[in-house]
Amino acid sequence: MTRLRNYFLTGFIVTAPLAITAYLAWSMIGWVDSWVKPYIPFRYNPDNYLPFALPGFGLIVALVVITLIGFLTANFIGRTIVNTGENILGRMPLVRSVYRGLKQILETVLSERSDTFKKVGLIEYPRKGLWALVFVATETRGEVQAKVDDDAGQTIAVFLPTTPNPTSGYLLFVPKQDVIELKMTVEEGAKLVISAGLVAPEYQQQTAALAAEAMNADAQPARKSRTASSRPNK
């Protein structure tokens, strides 16, 4: 019975992540197809010719259309059309605020030069002696920084995720000197939050590997110098 239980647990550990990943991917494909396929012309929709629905066709069409829109927006005519549309949206009271806020967030997050949400840190929260994992967003700017500058100095905006759902959390403005930056990646930090601390990155092994690489790098110049000194002079 002990062997059977171990076999079952091993099989569950192997198959559960695969099954969950496949389910999420299939659900995502089905969700995109349900949105895109109704807008595909009848003659171009393969579901009208095949005896079964073709999954993923709507996703492919969506990717092609988004890429084509990006290509057209990069030229002068496309920018003119986009600017005209933004001017129209800018005159709508409620839609204007939502559109500008979403656009600014996406431009900041998707910018290649941005360091937003690329660092993980620790802060003392909700009181001294208790530590919480946060994702570093950016340095505080504007009125918030101006109001707290005298007392707290330079502050940074951090996102404090909740367990086990890291998509919800709290926005905190913390003094920069109170944030301890960690070596782990954002993905590793998200795993730590989702698993409630059960899945922790192997920090000791990473440190040992980096130390071994540093020792090898230091040893290579010494080997080269010994090899050069051992050669006979002509």
CSV table of N, CA, C and O in Angstrom, one decimal, residues 121-134 160 172 174 178-180:
chain,number,residue,atom,x,y,z
A,121,GLY,N,10.8,42.3,-3.9
A,121,GLY,CA,11.4,42.9,-2.7
A,121,GLY,C,10.6,42.4,-1.4
A,121,GLY,O,9.5,41.8,-1.5
A,122,LEU,N,11.1,42.8,-0.3
A,122,LEU,CA,10.5,42.5,1.0
A,122,LEU,C,10.3,43.9,1.7
A,122,LEU,O,11.1,44.7,1.7
A,123,ILE,N,9.1,44.0,2.4
A,123,ILE,CA,8.8,45.1,3.2
A,123,ILE,C,8.2,44.6,4.5
A,123,ILE,O,7.7,43.5,4.6
A,124,GLU,N,8.4,45.4,5.6
A,124,GLU,CA,7.7,45.1,6.9
A,124,GLU,C,6.3,45.5,6.8
A,124,GLU,O,6.0,46.7,6.9
A,125,TYR,N,5.4,44.5,6.7
A,125,TYR,CA,4.0,44.8,6.6
A,125,TYR,C,3.2,43.6,7.2
A,125,TYR,O,3.6,42.4,7.0
A,126,PRO,N,2.2,43.8,8.0
A,126,PRO,CA,1.5,45.0,8.3
A,126,PRO,C,2.1,45.7,9.5
A,126,PRO,O,1.5,46.8,9.9
A,127,ARG,N,3.1,45.2,10.1
A,127,ARG,CA,3.8,45.9,11.3
A,127,ARG,C,5.2,45.5,11.3
A,127,ARG,O,5.7,44.6,10.5
A,128,LYS,N,6.0,46.1,12.1
A,128,LYS,CA,7.4,45.8,12.3
A,128,LYS,C,7.6,44.3,12.7
A,128,LYS,O,6.9,43.8,13.6
A,129,GLY,N,8.5,43.6,12.1
A,129,GLY,CA,8.8,42.2,12.4
A,129,GLY,C,8.1,41.2,11.5
A,129,GLY,O,8.4,40.1,11.6
A,130,LEU,N,7.1,41.7,10.8
A,130,LEU,CA,6.4,40.8,9.8
A,130,LEU,C,6.8,41.3,8.4
A,130,LEU,O,6.7,42.5,8.1
A,131,TRP,N,7.2,40.3,7.6
A,131,TRP,CA,7.7,40.6,6.2
A,131,TRP,C,6.7,40.2,5.2
A,131,TRP,O,6.2,39.1,5.3
A,132,ALA,N,6.5,41.0,4.2
A,132,ALA,CA,5.6,40.6,3.1
A,132,ALA,C,6.4,40.8,1.7
A,132,ALA,O,7.3,41.7,1.6
A,133,LEU,N,6.1,39.9,0.8
A,133,LEU,CA,6.7,39.9,-0.5
A,133,LEU,C,5.9,40.9,-1.4
A,133,LEU,O,4.7,41.0,-1.5
A,134,VAL,N,6.7,41.8,-2.1
A,134,VAL,CA,6.1,42.8,-3.0
A,134,VAL,C,6.8,42.8,-4.3
A,134,VAL,O,7.9,42.3,-4.5
A,160,LEU,N,1.6,44.8,-3.4
A,160,LEU,CA,1.6,43.7,-2.4
A,160,LEU,C,0.5,42.7,-2.8
A,160,LEU,O,-0.7,43.0,-2.7
A,172,LEU,N,1.1,50.2,-2.4
A,172,LEU,CA,1.8,50.8,-1.3
A,172,LEU,C,2.9,51.7,-1.8
A,172,LEU,O,3.6,51.4,-2.7
A,174,VAL,N,6.3,53.1,-0.4
A,174,VAL,CA,7.2,52.7,0.7
A,174,VAL,C,8.5,53.5,0.5
A,174,VAL,O,9.0,53.7,-0.7
A,178,ASP,N,13.5,51.3,2.9
A,178,ASP,CA,12.8,50.2,3.6
A,178,ASP,C,12.5,49.0,2.8
A,178,ASP,O,11.9,48.0,3.3
A,179,VAL,N,12.8,49.0,1.5
A,179,VAL,CA,12.5,47.9,0.6
A,179,VAL,C,13.8,47.1,0.4
A,179,VAL,O,14.9,47.6,0.0
A,180,ILE,N,13.8,45.8,0.7
A,180,ILE,CA,14.9,44.9,0.5
A,180,ILE,C,14.7,44.2,-0.8
A,180,ILE,O,13.8,43.4,-0.9
